[in-house]
Amino acid sequence: MGIPFNQMARIGGYILKNEVMRVKRYPLVLMLEPLFRCNLACAGCGKIDYPAPILNQRLSVEECLGAAEECPAPVVVIAGGEPLLHRELPEIVEALLARGKFVTVCTNALLMEKKLGQYKPHKNFNWSVHLDGDKQMHDKSVCQTGVYDKAVAAIKAGKAAGFRVNINCTLFNDADPENVAGFLDTLRPLGVDGITISPGYAYERAPDQQHFLNRTTTKTLFREIFKRGRGGRNWDFFQSALFLDFLAGNQTYHCTPWGNPTRTVFGWQKPCYLLGEGYAKTFKELMDSTDWDSYGTGNYEKCADCMVHSGFEATAVKDAVKHPLKLLALSLKGPRTEGPMAPDIPLQNQRPAEYAFSRHVQHKLEEIRAGKAGAEVATDAAE
């Protein structure tokens, strides 16, 4: 696996501590989105469909560090948007590392080479470069030619400078197993330390709604991919082997939405990284006020086809800590790619989808306008 031993040990100890203390819900990864602005416009992205006043918002250094103080997760993943557009990101990363956090910066890599000198290699720091396949696959995914070449150049530059560099790969229903396996084969010679792979989530606001995977298609796709790589053992995944087994249809998991709580410019996002159906002012309010049982596969229509790592990786990691022999056997053999699949969660009792995006956007715009008006009044009074 592509996960460093010190990170596995720390997270394992953190989980055991919470389980011994019988904590019902606790976070593993803080998803920190200091901005939504991006320098790409990918057709499958649901994170950038906001008016300019919201895209221009940034979480301050103090707000980012405050989120890490509120949320005890040992890992912080900084995403967006494109986080390298945030001018104070180097300060945020350095301060999080000083607090003992494992930090990953997710990037499309267009600015990575230019910004690389602003960061220092650290045993607890990872770059995670967005790479959805080979040149043709990736440039099609991000809707811009030449991005694959820039990402590969950035990976090489990061490795030459002494950084850990992973890639994150999102697959859609036009993914060809043979091509994906061939792409994964190219990553080790490239020097990539680990791979995060996941099916795409059907963002309701994404421009392209035709290429998202359903659960059956997801399981079949990943079985066919893993089959071409000795059950996935040919590749260094930066993920739990049990999550990969889940993708191959061999585990029946419910998601753990509180495992990856998300802090954005709106606040703490309810219920998870993928769904923004409400916002809390504090992490405690998020944990205490969210109706967790009303979300997840089998509970909510929007969650029906989701098998994304941000929802299910925490479930798999907790299962691995509780059942280490199960994990060991799987690590030796890899996910099963033949035979019957594990039973899926029935959907007949799920509640229908609700659509709250526009309401939350309107509230944020009103808040921004009110803040500007207040600042103008204060300036006039000072003068």
CSV table of C-alpha atoms in Angstrom, one decimal:
chain,number,residue,atom,x,y,z
A,1,MET,CA,0.0,0.0,0.0
A,2,GLY,CA,1.1,3.6,-0.6
A,3,ILE,CA,0.2,4.8,2.9
A,4,PRO,CA,3.3,5.5,5.2
A,5,PHE,CA,3.5,3.3,8.3
A,6,ASN,CA,3.6,6.2,10.7
A,7,GLN,CA,0.3,7.5,9.2
A,8,MET,CA,-1.4,4.1,9.4
A,9,ALA,CA,-0.2,3.6,13.0
A,10,ARG,CA,-1.4,7.1,14.1
A,11,ILE,CA,-4.8,6.7,12.6
A,12,GLY,CA,-5.1,3.2,13.9
A,13,GLY,CA,-4.3,4.3,17.4
A,14,TYR,CA,-6.8,7.2,17.1
A,15,ILE,CA,-9.6,4.9,16.0
A,16,LEU,CA,-8.8,2.4,18.8
A,17,LYS,CA,-8.9,5.2,21.4
A,18,ASN,CA,-12.3,6.4,20.2
A,19,GLU,CA,-13.7,2.9,20.0
A,20,VAL,CA,-12.5,2.1,23.6
A,21,MET,CA,-14.1,5.3,24.8
A,22,ARG,CA,-17.2,4.3,22.9
A,23,VAL,CA,-17.4,7.5,20.9
A,24,LYS,CA,-20.3,7.0,18.5
A,25,ARG,CA,-19.2,9.4,15.8
A,26,TYR,CA,-15.7,10.9,15.3
A,27,PRO,CA,-13.9,12.3,12.2
A,28,LEU,CA,-10.9,10.8,10.5
A,29,VAL,CA,-10.2,13.4,7.8
A,30,LEU,CA,-10.9,17.2,7.8
A,31,MET,CA,-11.8,18.2,4.3
A,32,LEU,CA,-10.8,21.9,4.2
A,33,GLU,CA,-12.0,23.9,1.2
A,34,PRO,CA,-10.5,27.4,1.6
A,35,LEU,CA,-12.0,28.6,-1.7
A,36,PHE,CA,-14.2,27.4,-4.6
A,37,ARG,CA,-12.4,29.3,-7.3
A,38,CYS,CA,-10.6,27.1,-9.9
A,39,ASN,CA,-8.5,27.6,-13.0
A,40,LEU,CA,-10.3,24.7,-14.8
A,41,ALA,CA,-14.0,24.0,-15.5
A,42,CYS,CA,-14.4,20.2,-15.5
A,43,ALA,CA,-17.7,19.0,-16.8
A,44,GLY,CA,-18.1,16.5,-13.9
A,45,CYS,CA,-17.4,19.1,-11.2
A,46,GLY,CA,-20.1,20.3,-8.8
A,47,LYS,CA,-17.8,22.6,-6.8
A,48,ILE,CA,-17.4,25.7,-9.0
A,49,ASP,CA,-21.0,26.5,-9.9
A,50,TYR,CA,-21.3,29.6,-7.8
A,51,PRO,CA,-21.6,33.4,-8.6
A,52,ALA,CA,-18.4,35.4,-8.7
A,53,PRO,CA,-18.9,37.0,-5.2
A,54,ILE,CA,-18.8,33.5,-3.7
A,55,LEU,CA,-16.0,32.3,-5.9
A,56,ASN,CA,-14.0,35.4,-4.7
A,57,GLN,CA,-14.4,34.3,-1.0
A,58,ARG,CA,-11.4,32.9,0.9
A,59,LEU,CA,-11.1,31.3,4.3
A,60,SER,CA,-8.4,33.1,6.3
A,61,VAL,CA,-5.4,31.5,7.8
A,62,GLU,CA,-7.1,31.9,11.2
A,63,GLU,CA,-10.3,30.3,10.0
A,64,CYS,CA,-8.5,27.3,8.5
A,65,LEU,CA,-6.4,26.7,11.7
A,66,GLY,CA,-9.6,27.2,13.8
A,67,ALA,CA,-11.3,24.5,11.8
A,68,ALA,CA,-8.4,22.1,12.6
A,69,GLU,CA,-8.6,23.1,16.3
A,70,GLU,CA,-12.3,22.4,16.4
A,71,CYS,CA,-12.1,19.1,14.5
A,72,PRO,CA,-9.8,16.5,16.1
A,73,ALA,CA,-9.2,14.5,12.8
A,74,PRO,CA,-5.6,13.5,12.4
A,75,VAL,CA,-5.6,14.2,8.7
A,76,VAL,CA,-6.4,17.4,6.8
A,77,VAL,CA,-7.0,17.3,3.1
A,78,ILE,CA,-7.0,20.7,1.5
A,79,ALA,CA,-9.2,20.8,-1.7
A,80,GLY,CA,-11.4,23.2,-3.5
A,81,GLY,CA,-11.6,24.7,-6.1
A,82,GLU,CA,-7.9,24.9,-6.8
A,83,PRO,CA,-6.2,25.5,-3.4
A,84,LEU,CA,-3.0,26.8,-4.9
A,85,LEU,CA,-4.9,29.9,-5.9
A,86,HIS,CA,-5.0,30.8,-2.2
A,87,ARG,CA,-2.1,33.1,-1.5
A,88,GLU,CA,-1.8,32.1,2.1
A,89,LEU,CA,-1.8,28.4,1.5
A,90,PRO,CA,1.9,27.8,2.3
A,91,GLU,CA,1.3,29.4,5.8
A,92,ILE,CA,-1.7,27.3,6.4
A,93,VAL,CA,0.1,24.1,5.4
A,94,GLU,CA,3.1,24.9,7.6
A,95,ALA,CA,0.9,25.7,10.6
A,96,LEU,CA,-1.1,22.5,10.2
A,97,LEU,CA,2.1,20.4,10.1
A,98,ALA,CA,3.4,22.2,13.2
A,99,ARG,CA,0.2,21.0,14.9
A,100,GLY,CA,1.0,17.4,14.1
A,101,LYS,CA,-1.6,17.0,11.3
A,102,PHE,CA,-1.1,14.8,8.2
A,103,VAL,CA,-1.7,17.2,5.4
A,104,THR,CA,-2.5,16.6,1.7
A,105,VAL,CA,-3.0,19.4,-0.8
A,106,CYS,CA,-5.1,18.4,-3.8
A,107,THR,CA,-4.3,20.2,-7.0
A,108,ASN,CA,-4.8,20.1,-10.7
A,109,ALA,CA,-1.1,20.9,-10.9
A,110,LEU,CA,-1.4,23.8,-13.3
A,111,LEU,CA,0.3,26.1,-10.7
A,112,MET,CA,2.3,23.4,-8.8
A,113,GLU,CA,5.7,23.8,-10.4
A,114,LYS,CA,5.5,27.6,-10.0
A,115,LYS,CA,4.5,27.3,-6.4
A,116,LEU,CA,6.7,24.4,-5.4
A,117,GLY,CA,9.4,26.5,-3.8
A,118,GLN,CA,6.9,27.9,-1.3
A,119,TYR,CA,6.7,24.5,0.4
A,120,LYS,CA,9.1,22.2,2.2
A,121,PRO,CA,9.2,18.4,2.1
A,122,HIS,CA,7.8,16.9,5.3
A,123,LYS,CA,7.1,13.3,6.3
A,124,ASN,CA,3.5,14.2,7.0
A,125,PHE,CA,2.9,16.2,3.8
A,126,ASN,CA,1.6,14.9,0.5
A,127,TRP,CA,0.8,16.5,-2.8
A,128,SER,CA,-2.3,14.9,-4.5
A,129,VAL,CA,-2.3,15.6,-8.2
A,130,HIS,CA,-5.6,15.2,-10.1
A,131,LEU,CA,-5.0,12.7,-12.9
A,132,ASP,CA,-7.9,10.9,-14.4
A,133,GLY,CA,-6.0,8.6,-16.7
A,134,ASP,CA,-3.6,8.9,-19.6
A,135,LYS,CA,-3.2,12.0,-21.8
A,136,GLN,CA,-6.4,11.4,-23.8
A,137,MET,CA,-8.5,10.4,-20.8
A,138,HIS,CA,-7.4,13.2,-18.5
A,139,ASP,CA,-7.6,16.1,-20.9
A,140,LYS,CA,-11.1,14.9,-21.9
A,141,SER,CA,-12.0,14.7,-18.2
A,142,VAL,CA,-10.8,18.3,-17.4
A,143,CYS,CA,-12.1,19.7,-20.7
A,144,GLN,CA,-8.8,21.3,-21.6
A,145,THR,CA,-5.8,20.0,-23.7
A,146,GLY,CA,-2.3,20.0,-22.3
A,147,VAL,CA,-3.3,19.6,-18.7
A,148,TYR,CA,-2.0,16.0,-18.5
A,149,ASP,CA,1.5,17.0,-19.7
A,150,LYS,CA,1.6,19.8,-17.1
A,151,ALA,CA,0.5,17.5,-14.3
A,152,VAL,CA,3.1,14.9,-15.2
A,153,ALA,CA,5.8,17.6,-15.3
A,154,ALA,CA,4.6,18.8,-11.9
A,155,ILE,CA,4.8,15.3,-10.5
A,156,LYS,CA,8.3,14.9,-11.7
A,157,ALA,CA,9.3,18.3,-10.3
A,158,GLY,CA,7.7,17.5,-6.9
A,159,LYS,CA,9.6,14.1,-6.7
A,160,ALA,CA,12.9,15.8,-7.7
A,161,ALA,CA,12.4,18.3,-4.9
A,162,GLY,CA,11.9,15.6,-2.3
A,163,PHE,CA,8.1,15.6,-1.8
A,164,ARG,CA,5.7,12.7,-1.5
A,165,VAL,CA,3.4,13.0,-4.5
A,166,ASN,CA,0.2,11.0,-4.9
A,167,ILE,CA,-2.4,11.1,-7.6
A,168,ASN,CA,-6.2,11.1,-7.3
A,169,CYS,CA,-8.1,9.5,-10.1
A,170,THR,CA,-11.9,9.8,-10.6
A,171,LEU,CA,-13.6,7.4,-13.0
A,172,PHE,CA,-16.8,7.8,-15.0
A,173,ASN,CA,-19.0,5.4,-17.0
A,174,ASP,CA,-16.9,5.8,-20.2
A,175,ALA,CA,-13.8,4.5,-18.4
A,176,ASP,CA,-12.3,1.5,-20.2
A,177,PRO,CA,-10.8,-1.1,-17.8
A,178,GLU,CA,-7.9,-1.9,-20.1
A,179,ASN,CA,-7.0,1.7,-20.5
A,180,VAL,CA,-7.3,2.5,-16.8
A,181,ALA,CA,-5.1,-0.5,-15.9
A,182,GLY,CA,-2.5,0.6,-18.5
A,183,PHE,CA,-2.5,4.1,-17.0
A,184,LEU,CA,-2.0,2.7,-13.5
A,185,ASP,CA,1.0,0.8,-14.7
A,186,THR,CA,2.7,4.0,-15.8
A,187,LEU,CA,2.5,5.6,-12.3
A,188,ARG,CA,5.2,3.7,-10.5
A,189,PRO,CA,7.9,4.4,-13.1
A,190,LEU,CA,6.8,8.1,-12.9
A,191,GLY,CA,7.7,8.0,-9.2
A,192,VAL,CA,4.1,8.4,-7.8
A,193,ASP,CA,4.0,7.4,-4.1
A,194,GLY,CA,0.3,6.4,-3.9
A,195,ILE,CA,-3.0,6.3,-5.8
A,196,THR,CA,-6.4,7.4,-4.7
A,197,ILE,CA,-9.1,6.1,-7.0
A,198,SER,CA,-12.8,6.6,-6.8
A,199,PRO,CA,-16.0,6.6,-8.9
A,200,GLY,CA,-17.4,10.1,-9.6
A,201,TYR,CA,-20.2,11.4,-7.6
A,202,ALA,CA,-23.3,12.7,-9.4
A,203,TYR,CA,-23.2,16.4,-8.4
A,204,GLU,CA,-26.6,17.8,-9.1
A,205,ARG,CA,-25.0,21.0,-10.5
A,206,ALA,CA,-22.3,19.4,-12.7
A,207,PRO,CA,-22.7,20.4,-16.4
A,208,ASP,CA,-22.3,16.7,-17.5
A,209,GLN,CA,-24.9,14.5,-16.0
A,210,GLN,CA,-24.6,11.6,-18.5
A,211,HIS,CA,-21.4,9.9,-17.4
A,212,PHE,CA,-21.8,9.2,-13.7
A,213,LEU,CA,-21.7,5.6,-12.6
A,214,ASN,CA,-24.4,3.6,-10.8
A,215,ARG,CA,-23.4,1.1,-8.2
A,216,THR,CA,-23.6,-2.0,-10.3
A,217,THR,CA,-21.6,-0.4,-13.1
A,218,THR,CA,-19.0,0.8,-10.5
A,219,LYS,CA,-18.5,-2.7,-9.1
A,220,THR,CA,-18.2,-4.3,-12.5
A,221,LEU,CA,-15.7,-1.6,-13.7
A,222,PHE,CA,-13.4,-2.0,-10.7
A,223,ARG,CA,-13.5,-5.8,-10.9
A,224,GLU,CA,-12.4,-5.6,-14.5
A,225,ILE,CA,-9.6,-3.1,-13.6
A,226,PHE,CA,-8.3,-5.0,-10.6
A,227,LYS,CA,-8.4,-8.2,-12.6
A,228,ARG,CA,-5.8,-6.7,-14.9
A,229,GLY,CA,-3.4,-5.9,-12.0
A,230,ARG,CA,-3.4,-9.1,-9.8
A,231,GLY,CA,-6.4,-8.0,-7.8
A,232,GLY,CA,-5.0,-4.5,-7.7
A,233,ARG,CA,-1.7,-5.6,-6.0
A,234,ASN,CA,0.3,-4.3,-8.9
A,235,TRP,CA,-0.4,-0.7,-7.8
A,236,ASP,CA,0.3,1.3,-4.7
A,237,PHE,CA,-3.0,2.6,-3.5
A,238,PHE,CA,-3.2,5.4,-0.9
A,239,GLN,CA,-6.4,3.8,0.4
A,240,SER,CA,-7.6,1.0,2.6
A,241,ALA,CA,-7.6,-2.4,0.9
A,242,LEU,CA,-11.2,-2.9,2.3
A,243,PHE,CA,-12.4,0.2,0.5
A,244,LEU,CA,-11.0,-1.3,-2.8
A,245,ASP,CA,-12.8,-4.5,-1.9
A,246,PHE,CA,-16.0,-2.5,-1.5
A,247,LEU,CA,-15.5,-1.0,-4.9
A,248,ALA,CA,-15.2,-4.5,-6.3
A,249,GLY,CA,-18.6,-5.4,-4.8
A,250,ASN,CA,-17.3,-7.6,-2.0
A,251,GLN,CA,-18.3,-5.6,1.0
A,252,THR,CA,-21.7,-4.2,2.1
A,253,TYR,CA,-20.9,-0.8,3.7
A,254,HIS,CA,-22.9,2.1,4.9
A,255,CYS,CA,-21.2,5.5,4.5
A,256,THR,CA,-19.7,7.4,7.3
A,257,PRO,CA,-20.5,11.0,6.4
A,258,TRP,CA,-19.1,12.4,9.6
A,259,GLY,CA,-15.7,10.6,8.9
A,260,ASN,CA,-14.7,13.4,6.5
A,261,PRO,CA,-16.4,16.6,7.8
A,262,THR,CA,-16.0,19.6,5.4
A,263,ARG,CA,-15.3,23.2,6.2
A,264,THR,CA,-16.0,25.7,3.4
A,265,VAL,CA,-16.6,29.4,3.0
A,266,PHE,CA,-20.2,28.7,3.8
A,267,GLY,CA,-19.3,27.0,7.2
A,268,TRP,CA,-19.4,23.3,8.2
A,269,GLN,CA,-21.2,21.5,5.4
A,270,LYS,CA,-24.1,19.2,6.1
A,271,PRO,CA,-24.0,16.3,5.8
A,272,CYS,CA,-20.8,15.5,3.9
A,273,TYR,CA,-18.1,16.6,1.4
A,274,LEU,CA,-20.4,15.8,-1.5
A,275,LEU,CA,-23.7,17.2,-0.3
A,276,GLY,CA,-24.2,20.7,0.8
A,277,GLU,CA,-27.8,20.7,2.2
A,278,GLY,CA,-27.2,22.9,5.2
A,279,TYR,CA,-24.3,24.6,7.1
A,280,ALA,CA,-23.3,24.8,10.8
A,281,LYS,CA,-21.2,27.6,12.4
A,282,THR,CA,-19.1,25.2,14.4
A,283,PHE,CA,-17.9,21.6,14.2
A,284,LYS,CA,-19.8,20.7,17.4
A,285,GLU,CA,-23.0,22.1,15.9
A,286,LEU,CA,-22.4,20.0,12.8
A,287,MET,CA,-22.0,16.8,14.8
A,288,ASP,CA,-24.8,17.5,17.2
A,289,SER,CA,-27.5,19.0,14.8
A,290,THR,CA,-27.1,16.9,11.7
A,291,ASP,CA,-29.8,14.2,11.2
A,292,TRP,CA,-27.2,11.7,10.1
A,293,ASP,CA,-29.8,8.8,9.8
A,294,SER,CA,-31.6,10.7,7.0
A,295,TYR,CA,-28.6,10.4,4.7
A,296,GLY,CA,-26.7,7.6,3.0
A,297,THR,CA,-27.5,4.9,0.6
A,298,GLY,CA,-30.9,3.5,1.3
A,299,ASN,CA,-31.9,6.6,3.2
A,300,TYR,CA,-31.7,9.4,0.6
A,301,GLU,CA,-32.2,9.4,-3.1
A,302,LYS,CA,-29.1,11.6,-3.8
A,303,CYS,CA,-27.0,9.0,-2.1
A,304,ALA,CA,-28.3,5.9,-4.0
A,305,ASP,CA,-25.3,5.4,-6.3
A,306,CYS,CA,-22.6,6.9,-4.2
A,307,MET,CA,-19.5,4.8,-3.6
A,308,VAL,CA,-17.0,7.6,-3.2
A,309,HIS,CA,-14.0,7.4,-0.9
A,310,SER,CA,-14.9,10.5,1.0
A,311,GLY,CA,-18.0,8.7,2.2
A,312,PHE,CA,-16.9,5.1,2.5
A,313,GLU,CA,-13.2,5.2,3.2
A,314,ALA,CA,-13.8,5.9,6.9
A,315,THR,CA,-16.1,3.0,7.1
A,316,ALA,CA,-13.5,0.7,5.5
A,317,VAL,CA,-10.7,2.0,7.7
A,318,LYS,CA,-12.7,1.5,10.9
A,319,ASP,CA,-13.5,-2.1,9.7
A,320,ALA,CA,-9.8,-2.7,9.1
A,321,VAL,CA,-8.8,-1.7,12.6
A,322,LYS,CA,-11.6,-3.8,14.1
A,323,HIS,CA,-10.8,-6.8,11.9
A,324,PRO,CA,-7.0,-6.8,11.2
A,325,LEU,CA,-6.9,-10.5,10.0
A,326,LYS,CA,-9.6,-9.7,7.5
A,327,LEU,CA,-7.4,-6.9,6.2
A,328,LEU,CA,-4.3,-9.0,6.2
A,329,ALA,CA,-5.9,-11.7,4.1
A,330,LEU,CA,-7.2,-9.1,1.6
A,331,SER,CA,-3.8,-7.4,1.4
A,332,LEU,CA,-2.2,-10.7,0.4
A,333,LYS,CA,-4.8,-11.7,-2.2
A,334,GLY,CA,-6.3,-8.5,-3.4
A,335,PRO,CA,-10.1,-7.9,-4.0
A,336,ARG,CA,-12.0,-10.8,-5.4
A,337,THR,CA,-12.9,-10.2,-9.1
A,338,GLU,CA,-15.1,-13.2,-9.8
A,339,GLY,CA,-18.2,-14.8,-8.2
A,340,PRO,CA,-21.3,-13.3,-6.6
A,341,MET,CA,-21.2,-9.8,-5.2
A,342,ALA,CA,-22.1,-8.8,-1.6
A,343,PRO,CA,-25.8,-7.9,-1.1
A,344,ASP,CA,-26.5,-4.2,-1.8
A,345,ILE,CA,-28.5,-1.9,0.4
A,346,PRO,CA,-32.2,-1.8,-0.6
A,347,LEU,CA,-33.5,1.6,-1.8
A,348,GLN,CA,-37.2,1.2,-1.5
A,349,ASN,CA,-37.4,3.2,1.7
A,350,GLN,CA,-35.2,6.1,0.7
A,351,ARG,CA,-36.6,9.6,0.9
A,352,PRO,CA,-36.8,11.7,-2.2
A,353,ALA,CA,-34.2,14.3,-3.1
A,354,GLU,CA,-34.4,17.8,-1.9
A,355,TYR,CA,-32.8,20.7,-3.7
A,356,ALA,CA,-31.4,23.4,-1.4
A,357,PHE,CA,-28.4,24.7,-3.5
A,358,SER,CA,-30.0,27.9,-4.7
A,359,ARG,CA,-31.3,28.8,-1.2
A,360,HIS,CA,-27.9,28.5,0.4
A,361,VAL,CA,-26.3,30.5,-2.4
A,362,GLN,CA,-28.8,33.3,-2.0
A,363,HIS,CA,-28.2,33.4,1.8
A,364,LYS,CA,-24.4,33.6,1.2
A,365,LEU,CA,-24.8,36.4,-1.3
A,366,GLU,CA,-26.9,38.3,1.2
A,367,GLU,CA,-24.3,37.8,3.9
A,368,ILE,CA,-21.6,39.1,1.6
A,369,ARG,CA,-23.6,42.1,0.6
A,370,ALA,CA,-24.4,42.9,4.3
A,371,GLY,CA,-20.7,42.6,5.1
A,372,LYS,CA,-19.7,45.0,2.4
A,373,ALA,CA,-22.4,47.4,3.5
A,374,GLY,CA,-21.2,47.2,7.1
A,375,ALA,CA,-17.6,47.8,6.0
A,376,GLU,CA,-18.6,50.9,4.0
A,377,VAL,CA,-20.5,52.3,7.0
A,378,ALA,CA,-17.5,51.7,9.3
A,379,THR,CA,-15.2,53.4,6.7
A,380,ASP,CA,-17.5,56.5,6.5
A,381,ALA,CA,-17.7,56.8,10.2
A,382,ALA,CA,-13.9,56.6,10.5
A,383,GLU,CA,-13.5,59.4,8.0
